[in-house]
Amino acid sequence: MASHIVGYPRMGPKRELKFALESFWDKKSSAEDLKKVAADLRASIWKQMADAGIKHIPSNTFSYYDQVLDTTAMLGAVPPRYGWSGGEIGFDVYFSMARGNASVPAMEMTKWFDTNYHYIVPELGPEVKFSYASHKAVEEFKEAKALGVDTVPVLVGPVSYLLLSKPAKGVEKSFSLLSLIDKILPVYKEVVAELKAAGATWIQFDEPTLVLDLDAHQLEAFTHAYSALESSLAGLNVVIETYFADIPVAAYKTLTSLKGVAGYGFDLVRGTQTLDLIKGGFPLGKYLFAGVVDGRNIWANDLAASLSTLKALEGIVGKDKIVVSTSCSLLHTAVDLVNETKLDKEIKSWLAFAAQKIVEVNALAKALSGHKDEEFFSANAVAQASRKSSPRVTNEAVQKAAAALKSSEHRRATNVSARLDAQQKKLNLPSLPTTTIGSFPQTLELRRVRREYKAKKVSEEEYVKAIKEEINKVVKLQEELDIDVLVHGEPERNDMVEYFGEQLSGFAFTVNGWVQSYGSRCVKPPIIYGDVSRPKPMTVFWSSIAQSFTKRPMKGMLTGPVTILNWSFVRNDQPRFETCYQIALAIKDEVEDLEKAGITVIQIDEAALREGLPLRKSDQAFYLNWAVHSFRITNCGVHDTTQIHTHMCYSHFNDIIHSIIDMDADVITIENSRSDEKLLSVFRDGVKYGAGIGPGVYDIHSPRIPSTEEIADRINKMLAVLESNILWVNPDCGLKTRKYSEVKPALSNMVAAAKLLRTQLASAK
């Protein structure tokens, strides 16, 4: 029985690619050094899958930044501002598109469906001249073949590529991106021809947009594209992969009717209703790539249940036509459980990272073909039973408190307008107040101190002294820059979710459970295995110290319940909203303790609220209801004079703006600059927003330093659609990933721009 992996993590078990990328960007190593690290990682991944017995091993899922950007390079769809004049696209142009450079900004970055992975959004229009400009897919296939591994090259499908794009600046927003399909297909044909010539027998097109709510015109684009590709694909086995949700009925009919396609991949973990579609009819003689092993979570597969599902499907599609697969790319899970030497033994037995999921896929494929590893299945059954019965999972008091939440909407007693008046009397802020989002640069020295404290190489007294000094430095810098509402810079935190999870019950942590978020940025999601509660205050000590260093308002910095949920590996034995309510109660306790300690501005980040939005519209209202409710729970008990901020970043917000308003925060700071100020269009369309709002005035994910004039221009655009008395001036996101040499001039220019506009507003009165 055949086995298949949709895709695999790129960073390496110890983040080898991350460090190689950053060394290259800092000009400490050469392009050849970076390529060598990448080649070694690819070779080890292919060998690992081959040794595990996987038949359909993917290639071209490795990327130096993002697979959609790789496709943009393949198609030669480089925006003119990067000065590309043709030929094979190299690192200079590639990384300029991803990160910007000294003279031009980066392309927009946004969330990949409902994950915490980000992709670089293609900028397209009728004038784009597509050409075959990156041979990466073919080169990696040949590279694997030279190592003795026959792979399945993976390409982002042509229709999904266009649907995930946006009209370039200057192109009408109504421009039909799908009208470009016949312009990009010739490049796809060239790639396919080269892959065939190199000996490929299978090819995988990822078309994940098929799980979205597509109209008839969009579905017709798939029929058209694959009909046009049919003759080029002759002689190849083609599998089209979908993932992340159920596939709608109309999309299922379209997909299973496509010409020249040998098999279809479905996410049967998040797409359980797809099973009913398959049972209702599956094309005769086609392959079913059954995604029964979860590519987005770290829980060990229930092998007995999966085998039962596979046997039922085998009866429908035929014994030789079922391929056991992951539900999606393993990019979204941690790399290898073997590297976790400090995890609790019982909890570890409940888990499977990417390396273990490969073994699970192969074990299921063998069992389906009559070669069941009884010992492996038996150990799995014991672990499943242990998790269900373990007393560490359940806290009855927490469950009772969370269940009681449903009886109230948890709204603050006073409307936001009255609250803002009360807060202004207390805070006395200028018009267009300036602030930052939370974190400041994490220096090597700071990381060393945290690392040594965790390893018990420095005492608690030494650690506290070092963190206090860092906070004082950050406070003094902000005062020198004349920022109005300060932050403490979060020097005690490596990660905004991990920091809180370490202090909440029901969480477990890894040492090397890193997952790529974008580029070289990796996160280490906590594991929520049980009921959540807060044993003691988490941030009050540091926030109080920071406030003691200044007379200006100091923000207490918290991560909101929805973001903690969406940026964790969440238990799958109860509904997600129940876990979220438990986290909300824990954060509520912290908010109220911060207020008692004299902190008058408290930011509760919900950076990932939009990220968790279900992909299908029919599921979205329910999610938004409990997600927004969870946020309100955290701060419903504070006084009117306590100002509640929240922050969101790098997603499309316009379609949920009314839910954002319903959160009832006093101030929201939100990403805006990298997405061509799309956020402002919702206010141009007449949406009234009465709370404070700070659309980001510059992109912190690029090393580029914006000028005062550029920032002032952005603020003026905001003032065209927002009242000056509610507008805040701030960067797009936290400054952790930047250097002080970038942060100081950028913030200085930001404050100067705000002061310039204040003067202009005052003189206009």
XYZ file of C-alpha atoms in Angstrom, residues 49-680:
632
model
C 11.423 9.605 4.329
C 13.013 6.980 2.102
C 14.331 5.072 5.129
C 10.851 5.190 6.687
C 9.404 3.499 3.596
C 7.453 6.457 2.175
C 6.720 5.873 -1.509
C 5.633 9.367 -2.613
C 8.312 11.707 -1.234
C 7.853 15.420 -2.024
C 10.485 17.715 -3.514
C 10.338 21.492 -4.054
C 8.597 21.917 -0.683
C 11.846 23.336 0.673
C 12.043 27.145 0.467
C 14.445 29.890 1.481
C 11.450 32.034 2.440
C 8.035 30.938 1.169
C 6.602 28.587 -1.469
C 4.314 31.247 -2.958
C 7.294 33.584 -3.384
C 9.112 30.654 -5.029
C 6.228 30.442 -7.504
C 6.398 34.187 -8.146
C 10.097 33.704 -8.948
C 9.323 30.699 -11.169
C 6.850 32.817 -13.139
C 9.150 35.850 -13.325
C 6.387 37.964 -11.768
C 8.791 40.418 -10.125
C 7.325 43.874 -9.399
C 9.232 46.555 -11.388
C 10.498 48.340 -8.244
C 13.048 45.570 -7.643
C 14.900 46.348 -10.857
C 14.962 42.779 -12.203
C 15.967 42.768 -15.861
C 15.453 39.092 -16.699
C 17.416 35.881 -16.371
C 17.430 33.418 -13.472
C 16.251 35.134 -10.300
C 18.982 35.208 -7.655
C 19.051 35.839 -3.927
C 19.288 39.647 -4.266
C 15.966 40.014 -6.048
C 14.330 37.120 -4.178
C 15.115 38.449 -0.700
C 14.359 42.050 -1.715
C 10.822 40.929 -2.597
C 10.539 39.154 0.749
C 12.219 41.680 3.046
C 12.611 44.919 1.129
C 15.938 46.691 0.887
C 17.383 50.118 1.630
C 15.475 51.779 -1.200
C 12.226 49.847 -1.721
C 9.710 48.147 0.583
C 8.948 44.448 0.702
C 5.894 42.869 -0.877
C 2.855 42.322 1.320
C 2.937 39.391 3.711
C -0.216 37.743 5.009
C -1.378 34.576 6.749
C -1.486 31.301 4.834
C -5.169 30.363 5.156
C -5.933 29.847 8.877
C -2.366 29.023 9.975
C 0.394 31.039 11.642
C 2.546 30.607 8.533
C 2.834 33.690 6.294
C 3.237 33.980 2.550
C 4.398 36.800 0.298
C 1.418 38.046 -1.715
C 2.038 38.228 -5.501
C 1.382 41.631 -7.103
C -0.120 41.127 -10.553
C -1.731 43.084 -13.347
C -2.369 43.036 -17.104
C 1.116 44.383 -17.866
C 3.067 41.621 -16.097
C 5.278 39.701 -18.528
C 5.549 36.155 -17.207
C 8.653 34.106 -17.993
C 10.324 30.973 -16.660
C 12.776 32.627 -14.259
C 13.511 30.087 -11.509
C 14.334 26.440 -12.218
C 14.238 25.473 -8.539
C 11.569 22.755 -8.901
C 13.546 20.910 -11.561
C 16.895 21.424 -9.848
C 15.641 19.968 -6.564
C 14.064 16.983 -8.342
C 17.405 16.260 -10.041
C 19.241 16.791 -6.758
C 17.106 14.139 -5.040
C 17.430 11.780 -8.002
C 21.239 12.059 -7.831
C 20.959 10.924 -4.195
C 18.947 7.889 -5.284
C 15.568 9.253 -4.162
C 12.691 9.435 -6.664
C 10.460 12.325 -5.593
C 7.128 13.909 -6.426
C 7.811 17.546 -7.410
C 5.308 19.898 -5.759
C 4.065 23.105 -7.389
C 1.598 25.688 -6.114
C -1.263 25.145 -8.567
C -1.872 27.863 -11.177
C -5.406 28.723 -10.070
C -4.613 28.910 -6.359
C -1.589 31.066 -7.180
C -3.797 33.613 -8.905
C -6.525 33.481 -6.263
C -3.914 34.141 -3.554
C -2.544 37.163 -5.438
C -3.637 40.802 -5.427
C -3.794 43.549 -8.075
C -0.511 45.460 -8.143
C -0.396 49.106 -7.102
C -1.982 51.208 -9.815
C -4.085 48.326 -11.134
C -7.852 48.575 -10.693
C -8.994 46.670 -7.599
C -11.711 45.104 -9.765
C -9.100 43.585 -12.104
C -9.733 39.858 -12.587
C -6.608 38.005 -11.519
C -7.989 34.835 -13.117
C -7.825 36.593 -16.490
C -4.063 35.953 -16.301
C -4.459 32.153 -16.327
C -3.546 31.756 -20.011
C -0.470 33.935 -19.473
C 0.984 31.805 -16.663
C 0.128 28.359 -18.067
C 2.941 28.450 -20.679
C 5.468 28.718 -17.832
C 3.846 25.792 -16.026
C 4.071 23.810 -19.265
C 7.799 24.548 -19.492
C 8.339 23.390 -15.917
C 6.336 20.211 -16.501
C 8.282 19.468 -19.715
C 11.604 19.799 -17.886
C 10.404 17.604 -15.018
C 9.268 14.916 -17.464
C 12.609 15.096 -19.268
C 14.375 14.725 -15.901
C 12.456 11.495 -15.211
C 9.530 12.576 -13.019
C 6.620 10.134 -13.032
C 4.390 11.936 -10.517
C 3.724 15.641 -9.984
C 1.732 17.304 -7.204
C -0.211 20.529 -7.678
C -1.311 22.160 -4.424
C -4.719 23.788 -4.967
C -5.804 24.567 -1.394
C -8.167 27.349 -2.491
C -10.593 24.600 -3.525
C -11.694 24.379 0.127
C -12.861 28.025 0.088
C -16.300 29.324 -0.886
C -15.639 29.725 -4.614
C -18.156 30.899 -7.190
C -18.889 29.191 -10.514
C -16.474 31.465 -12.418
C -13.628 30.602 -10.058
C -14.367 26.879 -10.254
C -14.471 27.084 -14.031
C -10.880 28.396 -13.916
C -9.744 25.004 -12.563
C -11.507 23.169 -15.390
C -9.985 25.524 -17.944
C -6.454 25.401 -16.492
C -6.161 21.626 -16.250
C -7.775 21.105 -19.671
C -5.119 23.443 -21.102
C -2.391 21.517 -19.263
C -3.730 18.060 -20.189
C -1.484 17.386 -23.185
C 1.594 18.652 -21.300
C 0.788 16.380 -18.363
C 0.357 13.279 -20.544
C 2.618 10.497 -19.311
C 2.680 11.876 -15.752
C 0.592 10.853 -12.771
C -0.896 14.087 -11.447
C -2.216 14.489 -7.898
C -4.050 17.627 -6.844
C -3.808 18.334 -3.116
C -6.388 20.200 -1.057
C -6.124 20.807 2.668
C -7.190 22.689 5.821
C -10.963 22.126 5.548
C -13.833 20.208 3.992
C -14.064 20.641 0.259
C -17.475 22.028 -0.790
C -19.769 19.871 -2.921
C -19.387 22.000 -6.077
C -15.597 22.097 -5.715
C -15.503 18.326 -5.181
C -17.427 17.807 -8.424
C -15.109 20.193 -10.276
C -11.956 18.620 -8.863
C -12.961 15.033 -9.549
C -13.909 15.938 -13.118
C -10.586 17.553 -14.052
C -8.809 16.171 -17.104
C -5.366 14.630 -16.933
C -5.506 14.094 -13.161
C -4.708 10.691 -11.619
C -5.434 11.379 -7.950
C -6.898 13.744 -5.399
C -5.630 14.610 -1.921
C -8.028 15.493 0.886
C -7.615 16.633 4.490
C -9.642 14.042 6.370
C -8.708 15.476 9.793
C -10.199 18.953 9.416
C -12.371 17.849 6.502
C -14.435 15.085 8.045
C -17.489 15.883 5.874
C -15.373 15.203 2.800
C -15.603 11.541 3.789
C -19.326 11.653 3.015
C -18.613 13.096 -0.448
C -16.138 10.303 -1.181
C -18.597 7.688 0.043
C -21.250 9.272 -2.168
C -19.153 8.794 -5.286
C -15.495 8.660 -6.277
C -14.168 8.509 -9.872
C -13.406 4.976 -11.014
C -9.722 4.206 -11.417
C -8.463 7.338 -9.657
C -6.154 7.484 -6.643
C -7.366 8.787 -3.285
C -4.628 10.402 -1.210
C -6.270 10.041 2.188
C -4.958 12.652 4.647
C -5.636 10.846 7.911
C -2.453 11.863 9.787
C -2.772 15.415 11.145
C -0.194 17.774 9.652
C -1.172 20.688 11.900
C -1.055 19.303 15.409
C 1.334 17.245 17.505
C -0.952 14.564 18.946
C -0.179 10.949 18.132
C -2.567 9.521 15.597
C -5.303 7.217 16.834
C -4.038 4.432 14.583
C -6.953 2.074 15.199
C -9.501 4.752 14.261
C -7.495 5.820 11.188
C -7.114 2.243 10.010
C -10.863 1.755 10.301
C -11.447 4.882 8.170
C -8.916 3.724 5.585
C -10.498 0.278 5.313
C -13.901 1.866 4.692
C -12.387 4.073 1.976
C -10.538 1.127 0.461
C -13.896 -0.529 -0.120
C -14.980 2.505 -2.145
C -11.913 3.387 -4.229
C -10.231 -0.007 -4.533
C -7.314 -1.683 -2.763
C -4.612 -0.441 -5.119
C -5.986 3.099 -5.405
C -5.734 4.347 -1.828
C -2.617 6.212 -0.686
C -2.114 6.941 3.030
C -1.099 10.569 3.491
C -0.757 13.490 5.856
C -3.680 15.919 6.011
C -1.453 18.782 4.792
C 2.221 19.688 4.764
C 4.078 18.886 7.978
C 5.487 22.417 7.728
C 2.973 23.379 10.423
C 4.208 20.962 13.076
C 7.460 20.545 15.010
C 10.285 18.490 13.494
C 11.300 15.571 15.718
C 10.191 14.365 19.141
C 13.577 12.650 19.604
C 15.071 16.069 20.371
C 12.736 16.551 23.347
C 14.721 15.094 26.242
C 13.057 17.226 28.948
C 9.392 16.559 28.177
C 7.372 14.716 30.782
C 7.420 11.029 29.825
C 3.646 10.531 29.971
C 2.884 13.655 27.902
C 5.617 12.719 25.420
C 3.897 9.372 24.833
C 0.815 11.275 23.613
C 2.733 13.197 20.919
C 4.022 12.818 17.354
C 6.105 15.452 15.553
C 6.877 15.440 11.811
C 9.435 12.619 12.012
C 6.995 10.460 13.988
C 4.120 11.277 11.635
C 6.136 9.873 8.742
C 6.384 6.618 10.697
C 2.639 6.709 11.439
C 1.820 7.160 7.733
C 3.965 4.199 6.779
C 2.629 2.037 9.628
C -0.943 2.679 8.467
C -0.045 1.927 4.846
C 1.579 -1.375 5.863
C -1.350 -2.304 8.098
C -3.766 -1.627 5.267
C -1.820 -3.991 3.037
C -1.959 -6.738 5.676
C 1.420 -6.154 7.356
C 0.311 -4.612 10.630
C 3.016 -3.885 13.218
C 1.111 -5.212 16.214
C 3.633 -3.907 18.747
C 3.529 -0.368 17.293
C -0.300 -0.350 17.210
C -0.481 -1.738 20.746
C 1.840 0.956 22.137
C -0.263 3.574 20.366
C -3.463 2.199 21.923
C -1.887 2.337 25.404
C -0.880 5.985 24.867
C -4.372 6.899 23.632
C -5.944 5.293 26.717
C -3.434 7.015 29.021
C -4.324 10.424 27.652
C -8.064 9.846 28.048
C -7.780 8.739 31.675
C -4.920 10.901 32.999
C -5.959 13.020 36.029
C -3.554 15.787 34.943
C -5.842 16.608 32.005
C -8.963 17.542 34.000
C -9.640 20.298 36.553
C -13.310 20.250 37.548
C -13.249 23.747 39.109
C -11.903 25.242 35.874
C -14.465 23.410 33.760
C -17.303 24.606 36.007
C -16.115 28.248 35.884
C -15.750 28.153 32.092
C -19.196 26.590 31.622
C -20.777 29.413 33.662
C -19.401 32.047 31.251
C -22.039 31.342 28.640
C -24.735 33.045 30.746
C -23.323 36.580 30.206
C -21.929 38.666 27.331
C -19.303 40.249 29.633
C -19.510 43.800 28.329
C -18.086 46.825 30.140
C -20.801 48.907 31.779
C -19.977 52.202 29.999
C -19.766 52.875 26.258
C -16.388 53.465 24.653
C -16.901 57.191 24.055
C -17.489 57.865 27.749
C -14.575 55.640 28.688
C -12.196 57.480 26.343
C -13.212 60.798 27.917
C -12.507 59.437 31.404
C -9.179 57.993 30.273
C -8.075 61.241 28.607
C -8.712 63.163 31.824
C -6.406 60.751 33.619
C -3.730 60.226 30.927
C -3.702 63.739 29.380
C -2.292 62.567 26.044
C -1.631 64.837 23.056
C -3.517 64.436 19.793
C -2.090 61.642 17.610
C -0.479 59.935 20.620
C 2.543 57.765 19.852
C 3.258 54.299 21.172
C 4.871 51.022 20.120
C 3.365 47.570 20.061
C 5.336 45.929 22.860
C 8.667 44.271 22.215
C 12.027 45.960 21.631
C 15.116 44.380 20.017
C 16.282 41.176 21.649
C 20.061 41.545 21.802
C 22.479 38.629 21.954
C 23.357 39.635 25.525
C 19.708 39.594 26.542
C 19.177 36.164 24.993
C 22.314 34.922 26.774
C 21.036 36.095 30.174
C 17.664 34.383 29.677
C 19.327 31.202 28.451
C 21.759 31.058 31.368
C 18.995 31.748 33.879
C 16.947 28.869 32.483
C 20.033 26.661 32.675
C 20.566 27.812 36.299
C 23.975 29.263 35.398
C 23.054 32.665 36.841
C 21.104 33.335 40.040
C 17.615 34.794 40.157
C 19.089 37.965 41.696
C 21.515 38.369 38.772
C 18.744 37.678 36.267
C 16.337 40.216 37.795
C 19.123 42.828 37.895
C 19.917 42.281 34.197
C 16.260 42.467 33.133
C 15.691 45.599 35.237
C 18.655 47.267 33.542
C 17.276 46.356 30.116
C 13.819 47.695 30.996
C 15.348 50.933 32.284
C 17.344 51.290 29.042
C 14.225 50.799 26.913
C 12.203 53.251 29.035
C 14.906 55.920 28.835
C 15.172 55.470 25.059
C 11.422 55.966 24.648
C 11.528 59.063 26.840
C 14.415 60.457 24.762
C 12.394 59.795 21.608
C 9.406 61.512 23.305
C 7.007 58.597 22.842
C 3.764 59.187 24.738
C 2.668 55.748 25.983
C 5.595 53.498 26.809
C 6.251 49.764 26.865
C 8.817 47.867 28.908
C 10.216 46.086 25.831
C 9.465 42.522 27.056
C 13.114 41.585 27.780
C 11.979 38.717 30.014
C 10.094 37.043 27.136
C 11.461 34.922 24.348
C 8.007 34.451 22.845
C 4.707 36.181 23.620
C 2.715 32.940 23.884
C 5.390 30.704 25.390
C 5.978 33.215 28.193
C 2.363 33.005 29.366
C 1.998 29.310 28.763
C 4.976 28.619 31.029
C 3.064 30.247 33.876
C -0.329 28.660 33.259
C -1.386 25.180 34.281
C -2.374 22.736 31.525
C 0.574 23.671 29.282
C 3.703 21.716 28.330
C 6.800 23.030 26.562
C 9.394 21.760 24.168
C 13.080 22.572 23.784
C 13.260 22.213 20.005
C 9.608 22.226 18.918
C 10.173 25.087 16.487
C 7.752 25.877 13.660
C 8.380 28.342 10.819
C 6.199 31.461 10.859
C 7.825 33.328 7.959
C 11.304 33.595 6.482
C 13.760 32.798 9.259
C 11.218 33.577 11.994
C 10.368 30.493 14.037
C 7.995 30.068 16.947
C 7.826 27.349 19.572
C 4.117 26.753 20.212
C 3.206 25.558 23.699
C 1.227 22.342 24.007
C -2.148 22.691 25.728
C -2.798 19.212 27.098
C -5.236 19.929 29.953
C -7.541 22.422 31.641
C -6.009 25.906 31.957
C -5.734 28.125 35.041
C -3.412 30.829 36.442
C -1.656 29.778 39.678
C -0.180 33.265 40.336
C 0.383 36.712 38.704
C 2.514 36.562 35.568
C 3.456 40.117 34.540
C 2.643 42.377 37.497
C 6.208 42.340 38.882
C 7.855 43.497 35.653
C 5.133 45.985 34.711
C 5.313 47.602 38.152
C 9.093 47.934 37.884
C 8.773 49.490 34.427
C 6.157 51.994 35.641
C 8.455 52.978 38.530
C 11.074 54.148 35.990
C 8.806 56.777 34.371
C 5.960 59.208 34.973
C 4.534 58.485 31.530
C 1.851 55.801 31.100
C 3.383 52.317 30.902
C 1.431 49.610 29.106
C 0.930 46.279 30.798
C 1.540 43.720 28.051
C -0.557 40.554 27.797
C -1.356 38.032 25.095
C -5.076 37.491 24.598
C -6.851 34.155 24.978
C -7.651 33.704 21.270
C -4.028 34.304 20.274
C -2.682 31.979 22.960
C -5.119 29.362 21.633
C -4.335 29.881 17.936
C -0.574 29.990 18.489
C -0.480 26.804 20.541
C -0.808 23.137 19.760
C -4.296 22.728 21.218
C -5.793 19.659 22.839
C -8.153 17.908 20.420
C -10.284 16.141 23.014
C -12.678 19.051 23.623
C -14.023 21.959 21.499
C -11.530 24.791 20.984
C -13.918 27.383 22.409
C -13.975 25.601 25.785
C -10.203 25.825 26.017
C -10.356 29.485 24.955
C -12.822 30.366 27.711
C -10.510 28.771 30.260
C -7.583 30.894 29.036
C -9.798 34.005 29.070
C -10.523 33.515 32.773
C -6.801 33.229 33.506
C -6.032 36.452 31.584
C -8.963 38.214 33.333
C -7.300 37.537 36.691
C -4.044 39.024 35.370
C -5.746 42.154 33.961
C -7.401 42.878 37.290
C -4.141 42.380 39.199
C -2.350 44.793 36.835
C -5.044 47.400 37.443
C -4.701 46.967 41.225
C -0.938 47.521 40.816
C -1.564 50.937 39.257
C -1.141 50.089 35.559
C -3.597 52.347 33.723
C -3.033 51.138 30.148
C -3.221 47.393 29.487
C -2.672 45.861 26.047
C -4.226 42.456 25.420
C -2.842 41.334 22.067
C -5.167 39.421 19.784
C -2.740 39.216 16.875
C -4.212 35.885 15.788
C -7.946 36.603 16.008
C -8.366 36.704 12.224
C -6.024 33.761 11.746
C -8.415 31.379 13.468
C -11.367 32.398 11.300
C -12.768 29.252 9.655
C -12.205 29.096 5.910
C -15.879 28.498 5.121
C -18.331 31.356 5.668
C -20.933 29.058 7.195
C -18.609 28.372 10.142
C -17.386 31.921 10.740
C -20.174 33.485 12.823
C -19.899 30.828 15.526
C -16.116 31.273 15.770
C -16.275 35.071 15.887
C -18.946 34.943 18.567
C -16.889 32.898 21.036
C -13.558 34.487 20.084
C -14.799 38.067 20.612
C -16.630 36.986 23.770
C -13.376 35.498 25.105
C -11.611 38.848 24.633
C -14.388 40.758 26.416
C -14.229 38.338 29.342
C -10.602 39.365 29.988
C -11.341 43.034 30.671
C -15.029 43.357 31.542
C -14.232 44.080 35.201
C -11.845 47.058 34.923
C -12.637 50.713 35.712
C -13.566 53.197 32.973
C -10.254 55.003 33.531
C -8.217 51.889 32.672
C -7.499 51.958 28.954
C -7.638 48.572 27.213
C -5.596 48.236 24.020
C -5.451 45.301 21.641
C -3.243 44.576 18.651
C -3.701 42.592 15.423
C -1.271 41.911 12.609
C -0.744 40.482 9.110
C -4.170 39.260 8.122
C -7.136 40.552 6.132
C -9.342 42.418 8.612
C -11.907 44.267 6.527
C -14.346 41.369 6.402
C -14.438 41.069 10.217
C -14.363 44.784 11.096
C -17.752 44.606 12.832
C -16.502 41.802 15.066
C -13.404 43.877 15.849
C -15.683 46.763 16.865
C -17.686 44.293 19.005
C -14.511 43.449 20.968
C -15.106 46.857 22.596
C -11.424 47.652 23.172
C -10.598 51.293 23.923
C -7.731 51.342 21.406
C -6.757 48.938 18.654
C -3.386 48.976 16.901
C -3.418 47.087 13.647
C -1.092 46.210 10.760
C -1.608 48.499 7.806
C 1.543 49.650 6.027
C 2.695 46.415 4.383
C -0.735 45.620 2.995
C -0.937 48.863 0.968
C -3.218 50.374 3.600
C -6.096 48.059 2.680
C -7.435 48.508 6.201
C -8.236 52.164 5.492
